[in-house]
Amino acid sequence: MTVQIRGQRVVLTPLTPADLAWLVHWERDPAVARFAGQRFDSLAAACTWWQAAQADPRHVVLAVRLPSGQVIGDVELVEINWGRREAELRIRIGDPRYRGRGLGRDAVRAAARYAAGIGLKQLFLRVDVRNVAALRCYRAAGFRSRGRFTAGRRKADGLADMYLMVRALDAGPGGGAGIGPAAAGPRAAAAD
Ligand SMILES: CC(C)(COP(=O)(O)OP(=O)(O)OC[C@H]1O[C@@H](n2cnc3c(N)ncnc32)[C@H](O)[C@@H]1OP(=O)(O)O)[C@@H](O)C(=O)NCCC(=O)NCCS
């Protein structure tokens, strides 16, 4: 079953190879790379990253789309721990025209529903304390800070203080039935 998680204003669907050129383009934007890092710097590298994600039961990558189907960003669940039923959430609204308009929090809420639907009980994330837009977005989407730590991101930037933020998830449809790697991934999880 193909995933399609509807927010109020965005839809999460599988990220496809056709979307990757947009991701490469956005990752060249310093405003994205500053806080979200850079996963790849070429289309070939993006394809390799995408293929690895498809094969990894601990990694889910979804596109954030407008109702028209236009991709404006992506959201990931990484390092999914099926024993502890938790994962780290990462998000980028890559298209600058759509940042700061409430679409990020809509996508994060939708991703939380998706995560609950595949049986996860908790999401966490790490965010640079200087990333005010992200902090507002995550707080609005139900994440709360659980601590502050200092971490190195990229050599050029030196060390930065980060918040660890956590959101507990409600039980998904069916009480989390179908938990585990076989139920995860954009291809297999149920839509909500
Ligand atoms: C972080 C991100 C996902 C948030 O998505 P978004 O759609 O911009 O977020 P939202 O519109 O839901 O919320 C952002 C809030 O910050 C505010 N904001 C935006 N830019 C701001 C700025 N420079 N300073 C202060 N507040 C700002 C918005 O007005 C909004 O505030 P509100 O609570 O009053 O509505 C998106 O901005 C993004 O991808 N940024 C670049 C990459 C990144 O930082 N990723 C996250 C890494 S942890």
XYZ file of C-alpha atoms and ligand atoms in Angstrom:
240
model
C 0.000 0.000 0.000
C 1.393 3.413 -0.906
C 1.776 5.829 1.945
C -0.169 9.065 1.782
C -0.354 10.940 5.064
C -2.475 14.025 4.831
C -1.786 17.044 6.957
C -4.029 20.070 6.896
C -1.985 21.715 4.135
C 0.690 19.234 3.078
C 0.764 15.571 2.143
C 3.554 13.129 2.947
C 4.210 10.512 0.289
C 7.214 8.392 -0.653
C 10.173 10.357 -1.919
C 10.877 9.216 -5.470
C 14.024 9.367 -7.616
C 12.316 12.137 -9.599
C 12.390 14.319 -6.454
C 16.115 13.979 -5.841
C 17.240 16.821 -8.103
C 15.223 19.184 -5.896
C 16.902 17.886 -2.753
C 20.349 18.379 -4.269
C 19.366 21.923 -5.252
C 18.073 22.777 -1.763
C 21.101 21.369 0.006
C 23.205 23.980 -1.777
C 21.197 26.672 0.024
C 23.299 27.882 2.971
C 20.103 28.491 4.963
C 19.341 24.775 4.746
C 22.890 23.464 5.121
C 23.620 25.701 8.109
C 21.199 23.919 10.394
C 20.253 20.739 8.564
C 23.675 19.758 7.261
C 24.433 18.388 3.828
C 23.712 14.764 3.026
C 24.965 14.765 -0.557
C 26.383 17.177 -3.117
C 25.475 15.576 -6.449
C 22.581 13.745 -8.029
C 24.604 10.534 -8.128
C 25.297 10.789 -4.405
C 21.629 11.511 -3.754
C 20.640 8.378 -5.701
C 23.046 6.299 -3.615
C 21.609 7.805 -0.418
C 18.042 7.125 -1.605
C 18.784 3.507 -2.524
C 20.433 2.892 0.851
C 17.393 4.358 2.621
C 15.020 2.082 0.686
C 16.990 -0.968 1.808
C 17.311 0.108 5.457
C 14.482 -0.948 7.812
C 15.650 1.713 10.270
C 15.232 4.588 7.814
C 12.106 6.139 6.308
C 12.230 9.063 3.886
C 9.055 10.868 2.841
C 8.440 13.825 0.560
C 6.577 16.852 1.880
C 4.228 17.869 -0.906
C 1.627 20.488 -1.578
C -1.796 19.061 -2.475
C -0.826 19.650 -6.124
C 1.957 17.074 -5.724
C 4.777 19.633 -5.833
C 7.617 18.588 -3.526
C 8.686 21.343 -1.098
C 10.767 19.369 1.387
C 11.445 16.020 2.962
C 11.088 14.383 6.343
C 13.065 11.422 7.657
C 12.793 8.955 10.492
C 16.350 7.800 11.097
C 17.928 5.225 13.388
C 14.523 3.677 14.034
C 14.915 1.508 17.116
C 12.237 -1.162 16.888
C 13.020 -2.473 20.369
C 12.558 0.883 22.069
C 10.008 1.971 19.454
C 11.597 5.340 18.905
C 13.280 7.230 16.104
C 14.951 10.524 15.345
C 13.009 12.942 13.156
C 14.677 15.244 10.638
C 12.924 17.712 8.368
C 13.721 20.273 5.737
C 11.312 22.597 3.994
C 13.740 23.045 1.139
C 11.802 25.486 -0.989
C 12.329 28.864 0.714
C 8.983 30.196 -0.549
C 7.208 27.772 1.779
C 9.161 28.283 4.998
C 7.663 30.227 7.892
C 4.092 29.594 6.755
C 3.112 26.788 9.091
C 3.797 24.006 6.599
C 6.745 22.665 8.586
C 4.674 22.067 11.710
C 1.914 20.540 9.591
C 4.465 18.123 8.098
C 5.937 17.289 11.531
C 2.469 16.539 12.932
C 1.718 14.320 9.935
C 5.049 12.533 10.360
C 4.206 11.924 14.026
C 0.924 10.304 12.998
C 2.775 8.157 10.494
C 5.316 7.145 13.151
C 2.551 6.210 15.584
C 0.867 4.216 12.828
C 3.935 2.014 12.336
C 4.127 1.355 16.057
C 6.589 3.923 17.382
C 6.027 5.392 20.828
C 8.416 8.308 20.807
C 10.195 10.670 18.442
C 13.186 12.778 19.310
C 15.212 15.360 17.439
C 18.250 17.540 17.853
C 18.082 21.222 17.011
C 20.588 24.049 17.138
C 19.535 26.504 19.848
C 19.983 29.357 17.331
C 17.445 27.860 14.916
C 14.478 29.901 16.099
C 12.165 28.929 13.242
C 12.755 25.227 13.855
C 12.249 25.602 17.599
C 8.919 27.351 17.072
C 7.906 24.732 14.525
C 8.806 21.775 16.763
C 7.182 23.249 19.876
C 3.986 23.898 17.914
C 4.089 20.271 16.766
C 4.256 18.963 20.319
C 7.993 18.492 20.933
C 9.423 19.524 24.296
C 13.025 20.124 25.281
C 14.646 17.468 27.438
C 18.112 18.947 27.668
C 20.817 21.053 26.160
C 24.199 19.802 25.045
C 27.167 20.972 23.037
C 27.952 19.169 19.814
C 30.219 19.599 16.832
C 28.496 19.770 13.478
C 30.958 20.856 10.829
C 34.558 21.844 11.360
C 34.022 25.305 9.900
C 31.202 26.050 12.334
C 32.900 24.795 15.474
C 30.739 23.655 18.338
C 27.110 24.617 18.798
C 24.613 24.152 21.585
C 21.743 21.839 20.700
C 18.466 21.005 22.345
C 17.293 17.428 22.554
C 13.525 17.540 22.012
C 11.086 14.682 22.510
C 7.483 13.960 21.638
C 5.534 10.956 22.919
C 3.213 9.384 20.347
C -0.325 8.183 20.712
C -0.978 4.555 19.851
C -1.505 4.174 16.123
C -4.536 2.657 14.412
C -4.995 -0.881 15.666
C -2.909 -0.138 18.745
C 0.352 -0.396 16.862
C -0.407 -3.672 15.137
C 2.098 -4.633 12.498
C 4.994 -3.261 14.506
C 8.473 -3.778 13.232
C 10.664 -3.456 10.201
C 8.284 -5.345 7.934
C 5.592 -2.762 8.582
C 7.855 0.229 8.112
C 8.964 2.065 5.057
C 7.066 4.114 2.540
C 6.080 1.091 0.528
C 4.497 -0.970 3.282
C 3.038 1.217 6.014
C -0.646 2.021 6.124
C -1.900 5.440 5.143
C -3.843 7.494 7.647
C 12.896 24.319 10.336
C 11.786 24.183 9.301
C 11.556 22.717 8.973
C 10.492 24.765 9.904
O 9.485 24.716 8.912
P 8.604 26.031 8.677
O 7.554 25.690 7.709
O 9.517 27.158 8.326
O 8.019 26.206 10.154
P 6.650 26.874 10.643
O 6.215 27.913 9.656
O 5.715 25.799 10.999
O 7.119 27.576 11.998
C 8.181 28.511 11.986
C 7.954 29.638 12.986
O 9.163 30.383 13.119
C 8.933 31.731 12.664
N 10.148 32.139 11.997
C 10.535 31.859 10.751
N 11.747 32.409 10.528
C 12.114 33.017 11.668
C 13.244 33.763 12.070
N 14.265 33.989 11.249
N 13.288 34.246 13.338
C 12.270 34.029 14.182
N 11.166 33.316 13.866
C 11.102 32.835 12.612
C 7.701 31.667 11.797
O 7.045 32.890 11.726
C 6.893 30.639 12.576
O 6.423 31.244 13.766
P 4.948 31.138 14.371
O 5.078 30.133 15.458
O 4.654 32.480 14.885
O 4.019 30.696 13.271
C 12.136 24.987 7.995
O 12.180 26.364 8.283
C 13.444 24.535 7.387
O 13.489 23.511 6.753
N 14.518 25.312 7.586
C 15.815 25.016 6.983
C 16.434 23.680 7.458
C 16.302 23.436 8.940
O 16.597 24.299 9.761
N 15.875 22.202 9.293
C 15.705 21.800 10.662
C 16.982 21.300 11.223
S 16.788 20.824 12.938
